[in-house]
PDB file of C-alpha atoms in Angstrom:
ATOM      1  CA  MET A  51       0.084  -0.104  -0.058  1.00 72.00           C
ATOM      2  CA  PRO A  52       1.268   3.420  -0.447  1.00 79.00           C
ATOM      3  CA  VAL A  53       2.177   5.649   2.351  1.00 87.00           C
ATOM      4  CA  ILE A  54       1.678   9.544   2.850  1.00 91.00           C
ATOM      5  CA  THR A  55       4.857  11.419   2.873  1.00 88.00           C
ATOM      6  CA  ASN A  56       3.745  14.990   3.371  1.00 96.00           C
ATOM      7  CA  ASP A  57       2.257  16.938   6.195  1.00 96.00           C
ATOM      8  CA  TRP A  58      -1.062  14.856   6.176  1.00 97.00           C
ATOM      9  CA  LEU A  59       1.035  12.302   8.043  1.00 96.00           C
ATOM     10  CA  ASP A  60       1.648  14.517  11.076  1.00 95.00           C
ATOM     11  CA  VAL A  61      -2.251  15.342  11.242  1.00 95.00           C
ATOM     12  CA  ILE A  62      -3.669  11.752  11.044  1.00 95.00           C
ATOM     13  CA  SER A  63      -0.652   9.281  11.928  1.00 95.00           C
ATOM     14  CA  THR A  64      -2.520   8.294  15.058  1.00 96.00           C
ATOM     15  CA  GLU A  65      -5.359   6.752  13.004  1.00 96.00           C
ATOM     16  CA  PHE A  66      -3.159   3.910  11.436  1.00 94.00           C
ATOM     17  CA  LYS A  67      -2.450   2.440  14.866  1.00 95.00           C
ATOM     18  CA  LYS A  68      -6.453   2.257  15.940  1.00 97.00           C
ATOM     19  CA  PRO A  69      -8.267  -1.153  15.577  1.00 98.00           C
ATOM     20  CA  TYR A  70     -10.505  -0.175  12.755  1.00 98.00           C
ATOM     21  CA  TYR A  71      -7.554   1.027  10.620  1.00 97.00           C
ATOM     22  CA  ILE A  72      -5.567  -2.402  11.001  1.00 97.00           C
ATOM     23  CA  LYS A  73      -8.667  -4.232  10.131  1.00 98.00           C
ATOM     24  CA  LEU A  74      -9.120  -1.811   7.184  1.00 97.00           C
ATOM     25  CA  TYR A  75      -5.563  -2.343   6.115  1.00 96.00           C
ATOM     26  CA  LYS A  76      -5.873  -6.258   6.200  1.00 97.00           C
ATOM     27  CA  THR A  77      -9.079  -6.132   4.372  1.00 98.00           C
ATOM     28  CA  LEU A  78      -7.735  -4.065   1.592  1.00 97.00           C
ATOM     29  CA  VAL A  79      -4.675  -6.407   1.147  1.00 97.00           C
ATOM     30  CA  TYR A  80      -6.978  -9.326   0.731  1.00 97.00           C
ATOM     31  CA  GLU A  81      -9.337  -7.486  -1.608  1.00 97.00           C
ATOM     32  CA  TYR A  82      -6.367  -6.282  -4.033  1.00 97.00           C
ATOM     33  CA  GLU A  83      -5.057  -9.770  -4.009  1.00 97.00           C
ATOM     34  CA  HIS A  84      -8.408 -11.327  -4.854  1.00 98.00           C
ATOM     35  CA  TYR A  85     -10.608  -8.871  -6.749  1.00 97.00           C
ATOM     36  CA  THR A  86     -10.078  -6.084  -9.119  1.00 98.00           C
ATOM     37  CA  ILE A  87      -9.980  -2.807  -7.048  1.00 98.00           C
ATOM     38  CA  TYR A  88     -10.143   0.820  -7.954  1.00 98.00           C
ATOM     39  CA  PRO A  89      -8.417   2.808  -8.044  1.00 97.00           C
ATOM     40  CA  PRO A  90      -5.027   0.997  -8.396  1.00 96.00           C
ATOM     41  CA  LYS A  91      -2.942   0.885  -5.346  1.00 95.00           C
ATOM     42  CA  ASP A  92      -0.339   3.256  -6.445  1.00 95.00           C
ATOM     43  CA  ASP A  93      -3.212   5.981  -7.039  1.00 96.00           C
ATOM     44  CA  LEU A  94      -5.155   5.201  -3.713  1.00 96.00           C
ATOM     45  CA  LEU A  95      -3.956   8.338  -1.832  1.00 96.00           C
ATOM     46  CA  ASN A  96      -3.405  10.650  -4.768  1.00 97.00           C
ATOM     47  CA  ALA A  97      -5.964  13.336  -3.041  1.00 98.00           C
ATOM     48  CA  PHE A  98      -3.509  13.438  -0.207  1.00 98.00           C
ATOM     49  CA  HIS A  99      -0.327  13.514  -2.201  1.00 97.00           C
ATOM     50  CA  ALA A 100      -1.624  16.298  -4.412  1.00 98.00           C
ATOM     51  CA  THR A 101      -2.779  18.786  -1.671  1.00 98.00           C
ATOM     52  CA  PRO A 102      -1.010  18.622   1.436  1.00 98.00           C
ATOM     53  CA  TYR A 103      -3.007  19.503   4.758  1.00 98.00           C
ATOM     54  CA  SER A 104      -1.368  22.991   5.109  1.00 97.00           C
ATOM     55  CA  LYS A 105      -2.169  24.165   1.382  1.00 98.00           C
ATOM     56  CA  VAL A 106      -6.141  22.927   1.733  1.00 98.00           C
ATOM     57  CA  LYS A 107      -8.364  25.662   0.798  1.00 98.00           C
ATOM     58  CA  VAL A 108     -11.522  23.847  -0.611  1.00 98.00           C
ATOM     59  CA  VAL A 109     -12.918  20.438   0.275  1.00 98.00           C
ATOM     60  CA  ILE A 110     -14.969  18.660  -2.285  1.00 98.00           C
ATOM     61  CA  LEU A 111     -16.509  15.281  -1.022  1.00 96.00           C
ATOM     62  CA  GLY A 112     -17.438  12.574  -3.220  1.00 93.00           C
ATOM     63  CA  GLN A 113     -18.871   9.175  -2.191  1.00 91.00           C
ATOM     64  CA  ASP A 114     -16.686   6.190  -3.592  1.00 92.00           C
ATOM     65  CA  PRO A 115     -14.547   5.871  -6.536  1.00 96.00           C
ATOM     66  CA  TYR A 116     -15.658   5.296 -10.191  1.00 95.00           C
ATOM     67  CA  TYR A 117     -16.101   1.632 -10.468  1.00 96.00           C
ATOM     68  CA  ASN A 118     -15.438   1.110 -14.269  1.00 95.00           C
ATOM     69  CA  PRO A 119     -11.919   0.357 -15.806  1.00 95.00           C
ATOM     70  CA  GLY A 120      -9.548   3.188 -16.120  1.00 94.00           C
ATOM     71  CA  GLN A 121     -11.410   5.836 -14.476  1.00 96.00           C
ATOM     72  CA  ALA A 122     -10.753   6.170 -10.564  1.00 97.00           C
ATOM     73  CA  HIS A 123      -7.284   7.552  -9.935  1.00 97.00           C
ATOM     74  CA  GLY A 124      -7.506   8.749  -6.241  1.00 97.00           C
ATOM     75  CA  MET A 125      -9.463  12.028  -6.518  1.00 98.00           C
ATOM     76  CA  CYS A 126     -13.182  12.326  -6.304  1.00 98.00           C
ATOM     77  CA  PHE A 127     -14.818  13.194  -9.572  1.00 98.00           C
ATOM     78  CA  SER A 128     -11.703  13.246 -11.502  1.00 98.00           C
ATOM     79  CA  VAL A 129     -10.365  10.876 -14.252  1.00 98.00           C
ATOM     80  CA  ARG A 130      -7.092  10.843 -16.132  1.00 92.00           C
ATOM     81  CA  PRO A 131      -6.518  12.739 -19.517  1.00 90.00           C
ATOM     82  CA  GLY A 132      -8.090  10.662 -22.401  1.00 92.00           C
ATOM     83  CA  VAL A 133     -10.865   9.067 -20.244  1.00 96.00           C
ATOM     84  CA  LYS A 134     -14.168  10.189 -20.979  1.00 96.00           C
ATOM     85  CA  ILE A 135     -15.521  12.877 -18.934  1.00 97.00           C
ATOM     86  CA  PRO A 136     -18.230  11.278 -16.649  1.00 97.00           C
ATOM     87  CA  PRO A 137     -21.649  12.674 -16.572  1.00 97.00           C
ATOM     88  CA  SER A 138     -21.310  14.176 -13.044  1.00 97.00           C
ATOM     89  CA  LEU A 139     -18.155  15.995 -13.883  1.00 98.00           C
ATOM     90  CA  ASN A 140     -19.748  17.132 -16.958  1.00 98.00           C
ATOM     91  CA  ASN A 141     -22.472  18.699 -15.050  1.00 98.00           C
ATOM     92  CA  ILE A 142     -19.825  20.276 -12.642  1.00 98.00           C
ATOM     93  CA  TYR A 143     -18.212  21.890 -15.905  1.00 98.00           C
ATOM     94  CA  LYS A 144     -21.581  23.114 -16.871  1.00 98.00           C
ATOM     95  CA  GLU A 145     -22.347  24.802 -13.495  1.00 98.00           C
ATOM     96  CA  ILE A 146     -18.857  26.400 -13.526  1.00 98.00           C
ATOM     97  CA  HIS A 147     -19.279  27.485 -16.917  1.00 98.00           C
ATOM     98  CA  ASP A 148     -22.762  29.243 -15.985  1.00 98.00           C
ATOM     99  CA  GLU A 149     -21.386  30.796 -12.988  1.00 98.00           C
ATOM    100  CA  LEU A 150     -18.073  32.063 -14.266  1.00 97.00           C
ATOM    101  CA  GLY A 151     -17.978  31.821 -17.974  1.00 97.00           C
ATOM    102  CA  THR A 152     -15.426  29.128 -18.331  1.00 96.00           C
ATOM    103  CA  ARG A 153     -14.819  26.932 -21.333  1.00 96.00           C
ATOM    104  CA  ILE A 154     -15.783  23.352 -20.941  1.00 96.00           C
ATOM    105  CA  PRO A 155     -12.497  21.364 -21.121  1.00 97.00           C
ATOM    106  CA  ASN A 156     -11.840  18.415 -23.188  1.00 97.00           C
ATOM    107  CA  ASN A 157     -10.629  16.218 -20.274  1.00 97.00           C
ATOM    108  CA  GLY A 158     -11.733  15.259 -16.815  1.00 98.00           C
ATOM    109  CA  CYS A 159      -8.331  15.399 -14.894  1.00 98.00           C
ATOM    110  CA  LEU A 160      -8.781  17.855 -11.821  1.00 98.00           C
ATOM    111  CA  MET A 161      -4.984  17.817 -10.779  1.00 98.00           C
ATOM    112  CA  GLU A 162      -4.929  21.587 -11.680  1.00 98.00           C
ATOM    113  CA  TRP A 163      -7.733  22.171  -8.938  1.00 98.00           C
ATOM    114  CA  ALA A 164      -5.696  19.726  -6.113  1.00 98.00           C
ATOM    115  CA  LYS A 165      -2.395  21.877  -6.837  1.00 98.00           C
ATOM    116  CA  GLN A 166      -4.305  25.010  -5.954  1.00 98.00           C
ATOM    117  CA  GLY A 167      -5.603  23.484  -2.745  1.00 98.00           C
ATOM    118  CA  VAL A 168      -8.708  21.686  -3.734  1.00 98.00           C
ATOM    119  CA  PHE A 169      -8.829  18.644  -1.678  1.00 98.00           C
ATOM    120  CA  LEU A 170     -10.645  15.945  -3.867  1.00 98.00           C
ATOM    121  CA  LEU A 171     -11.914  13.391  -0.993  1.00 98.00           C
ATOM    122  CA  ASN A 172     -13.961  10.442  -1.399  1.00 96.00           C
ATOM    123  CA  THR A 173     -15.658   9.325   1.883  1.00 94.00           C
ATOM    124  CA  VAL A 174     -14.784   5.720   0.739  1.00 96.00           C
ATOM    125  CA  LEU A 175     -11.397   5.433  -1.040  1.00 97.00           C
ATOM    126  CA  THR A 176     -11.841   1.959  -2.841  1.00 98.00           C
ATOM    127  CA  VAL A 177     -14.461  -0.056  -4.734  1.00 98.00           C
ATOM    128  CA  ARG A 178     -14.568  -3.285  -6.457  1.00 98.00           C
ATOM    129  CA  ALA A 179     -14.832  -3.227 -10.065  1.00 97.00           C
ATOM    130  CA  GLY A 180     -18.391  -2.906 -11.447  1.00 96.00           C
ATOM    131  CA  LYS A 181     -19.988  -2.812  -7.980  1.00 96.00           C
ATOM    132  CA  PRO A 182     -20.745   0.508  -6.373  1.00 94.00           C
ATOM    133  CA  GLU A 183     -20.443   0.983  -2.721  1.00 94.00           C
ATOM    134  CA  SER A 184     -19.030  -2.462  -2.432  1.00 97.00           C
ATOM    135  CA  HIS A 185     -16.604  -1.039   0.017  1.00 97.00           C
ATOM    136  CA  LYS A 186     -18.911   0.888   2.147  1.00 96.00           C
ATOM    137  CA  GLY A 187     -18.543   0.095   5.753  1.00 96.00           C
ATOM    138  CA  ILE A 188     -15.155  -1.443   5.641  1.00 97.00           C
ATOM    139  CA  GLY A 189     -13.748   1.322   7.705  1.00 97.00           C
ATOM    140  CA  TRP A 190     -13.011   4.203   5.273  1.00 97.00           C
ATOM    141  CA  GLU A 191     -15.682   6.114   6.660  1.00 97.00           C
ATOM    142  CA  THR A 192     -14.082   6.472   9.999  1.00 97.00           C
ATOM    143  CA  PHE A 193     -10.670   7.346   8.461  1.00 97.00           C
ATOM    144  CA  THR A 194     -12.015   9.959   6.241  1.00 97.00           C
ATOM    145  CA  ASP A 195     -14.293  11.476   9.017  1.00 98.00           C
ATOM    146  CA  ALA A 196     -11.110  11.964  11.010  1.00 98.00           C
ATOM    147  CA  CYS A 197      -9.645  13.850   8.034  1.00 98.00           C
ATOM    148  CA  ILE A 198     -12.815  16.052   7.779  1.00 98.00           C
ATOM    149  CA  LYS A 199     -12.506  16.867  11.424  1.00 98.00           C
ATOM    150  CA  ALA A 200      -8.723  17.765  11.066  1.00 98.00           C
ATOM    151  CA  LEU A 201      -9.546  20.063   8.521  1.00 98.00           C
ATOM    152  CA  ASP A 202     -12.569  21.644  10.501  1.00 98.00           C
ATOM    153  CA  GLU A 203     -10.086  22.092  13.410  1.00 97.00           C
ATOM    154  CA  SER A 204      -7.803  24.341  11.215  1.00 97.00           C
ATOM    155  CA  SER A 205      -7.908  28.222  11.841  1.00 95.00           C
ATOM    156  CA  ARG A 206      -7.223  28.701   8.181  1.00 95.00           C
ATOM    157  CA  PRO A 207     -10.025  30.115   5.837  1.00 97.00           C
ATOM    158  CA  MET A 208     -11.663  26.909   4.111  1.00 98.00           C
ATOM    159  CA  VAL A 209     -14.816  26.155   2.095  1.00 98.00           C
ATOM    160  CA  PHE A 210     -16.442  22.718   2.188  1.00 98.00           C
ATOM    161  CA  MET A 211     -18.782  21.949  -0.692  1.00 98.00           C
ATOM    162  CA  LEU A 212     -21.254  19.175   0.101  1.00 97.00           C
ATOM    163  CA  TRP A 213     -23.306  17.812  -2.923  1.00 95.00           C
ATOM    164  CA  GLY A 214     -25.878  15.231  -2.367  1.00 93.00           C
ATOM    165  CA  ARG A 215     -27.095  13.279   0.658  1.00 91.00           C
ATOM    166  CA  ASN A 216     -23.965  11.177   1.535  1.00 91.00           C
ATOM    167  CA  ALA A 217     -22.025  14.308   1.649  1.00 93.00           C
ATOM    168  CA  ARG A 218     -24.397  16.757   3.165  1.00 94.00           C
ATOM    169  CA  ASN A 219     -24.572  14.021   6.087  1.00 95.00           C
ATOM    170  CA  LYS A 220     -21.116  15.073   6.984  1.00 96.00           C
ATOM    171  CA  LYS A 221     -22.163  18.463   7.905  1.00 97.00           C
ATOM    172  CA  ILE A 222     -22.378  17.266  11.467  1.00 97.00           C
ATOM    173  CA  LEU A 223     -18.584  17.069  11.690  1.00 98.00           C
ATOM    174  CA  LEU A 224     -18.092  20.900  10.699  1.00 98.00           C
ATOM    175  CA  ASN A 225     -18.485  23.228  13.517  1.00 97.00           C
ATOM    176  CA  ASN A 226     -15.967  25.783  12.781  1.00 97.00           C
ATOM    177  CA  PRO A 227     -17.860  29.238  12.311  1.00 96.00           C
ATOM    178  CA  ASP A 228     -15.022  30.635  10.429  1.00 95.00           C
ATOM    179  CA  HIS A 229     -15.385  28.039   7.581  1.00 98.00           C
ATOM    180  CA  LEU A 230     -17.903  28.469   4.626  1.00 98.00           C
ATOM    181  CA  VAL A 231     -20.012  25.201   4.224  1.00 98.00           C
ATOM    182  CA  LEU A 232     -21.959  24.930   0.726  1.00 98.00           C
ATOM    183  CA  GLU A 233     -24.797  22.413   0.383  1.00 97.00           C
ATOM    184  CA  ALA A 234     -26.536  21.315  -2.965  1.00 97.00           C
ATOM    185  CA  ALA A 235     -27.979  18.395  -4.588  1.00 96.00           C
ATOM    186  CA  HIS A 236     -25.548  15.904  -6.219  1.00 95.00           C
ATOM    187  CA  PRO A 237     -24.195  16.582  -9.712  1.00 97.00           C
ATOM    188  CA  SER A 238     -25.363  13.273 -11.012  1.00 96.00           C
ATOM    189  CA  PRO A 239     -27.772  13.613 -14.055  1.00 96.00           C
ATOM    190  CA  LEU A 240     -30.498  12.137 -11.680  1.00 93.00           C
ATOM    191  CA  SER A 241     -30.341  14.956  -9.206  1.00 95.00           C
ATOM    192  CA  ALA A 242     -28.416  18.105 -10.882  1.00 96.00           C
ATOM    193  CA  TYR A 243     -31.510  19.797 -11.876  1.00 96.00           C
ATOM    194  CA  ASN A 244     -32.851  19.397  -8.311  1.00 95.00           C
ATOM    195  CA  GLY A 245     -30.639  22.003  -6.836  1.00 95.00           C
ATOM    196  CA  PHE A 246     -26.956  21.452  -8.275  1.00 97.00           C
ATOM    197  CA  PHE A 247     -27.556  23.643 -11.322  1.00 98.00           C
ATOM    198  CA  GLY A 248     -27.747  27.367 -10.258  1.00 98.00           C
ATOM    199  CA  CYS A 249     -26.338  26.623  -6.729  1.00 98.00           C
ATOM    200  CA  GLY A 250     -23.382  29.295  -7.281  1.00 98.00           C
ATOM    201  CA  HIS A 251     -20.836  27.434  -5.175  1.00 98.00           C
ATOM    202  CA  PHE A 252     -17.988  28.187  -7.476  1.00 98.00           C
ATOM    203  CA  LYS A 253     -18.252  31.871  -7.396  1.00 98.00           C
ATOM    204  CA  ALA A 254     -19.204  31.858  -3.558  1.00 98.00           C
ATOM    205  CA  CYS A 255     -16.107  30.023  -3.029  1.00 98.00           C
ATOM    206  CA  ASN A 256     -14.059  32.242  -4.592  1.00 98.00           C
ATOM    207  CA  GLU A 257     -15.805  35.434  -3.018  1.00 98.00           C
ATOM    208  CA  TYR A 258     -15.032  33.830   0.398  1.00 98.00           C
ATOM    209  CA  LEU A 259     -11.503  33.295  -0.619  1.00 98.00           C
ATOM    210  CA  GLU A 260     -10.723  36.559  -1.654  1.00 98.00           C
ATOM    211  CA  LYS A 261     -12.731  38.269   1.336  1.00 98.00           C
ATOM    212  CA  ASN A 262     -10.099  36.252   3.462  1.00 98.00           C
ATOM    213  CA  GLY A 263      -6.991  37.277   1.645  1.00 97.00           C
ATOM    214  CA  LEU A 264      -6.417  34.160  -0.251  1.00 97.00           C
ATOM    215  CA  ASP A 265      -6.079  33.641  -4.115  1.00 97.00           C
ATOM    216  CA  PRO A 266      -9.258  32.431  -5.653  1.00 98.00           C
ATOM    217  CA  ILE A 267      -9.566  29.121  -7.401  1.00 98.00           C
ATOM    218  CA  ASP A 268      -8.799  29.124 -11.194  1.00 98.00           C
ATOM    219  CA  TRP A 269     -11.620  26.607 -12.022  1.00 98.00           C
ATOM    220  CA  GLN A 270     -10.576  26.647 -15.720  1.00 98.00           C
ATOM    221  CA  ILE A 271      -9.232  23.253 -16.411  1.00 98.00           C
ATOM    222  CA  SER A 272      -6.826  23.158 -19.292  1.00 97.00           C
ATOM    223  CA  ASP A 273      -7.366  21.174 -22.613  1.00 95.00           C
ATOM    224  CA  ARG A 274      -4.812  18.350 -23.181  1.00 90.00           C
TER     225      ARG A 274
END
């Protein structure tokens, strides 16, 4: 399994010694040996590698990784260049276009966001191929809750974007009055018209960051 080598390790290292995580680790070793699991092991912690704890300005919460071949690479909603843009991400791009006038990019790789401080966290970090939510309840939720709580405890200005029921359920973990918490429907085609389109989150996020003396996020993803 990959290891975290940046300042996230100082923040969450105690989790690795807890019984739930030891059990989770053993489960993952078995799962990767006996099934096709996404993302590949080397990509499992990409969200942490790409966005150190001290650099997080925005948190976007996903559910679990894409479960089709070649899609998941360790950051929620993101896919590698050359992979077809998934419908939910396409709707995210449409909302950013409507809010900020950005161009719809030709790829779904969100690394440019991550490098600017957008932490792209799935609440469950792995999934069996073709079986959504198959790793729900094996321990990831406890681990990612600890990560969310650690972010909430930070005194730095921070924006949390909670889309859909599963993400919005995490609001109970967010108690810092200085942070901005934004809620909306999930960008999935099944729910985007029920409150995601027109949510204004990306504009509101940048306004908050600028008000607090931080550079806004450049939401325009470059073509590749």
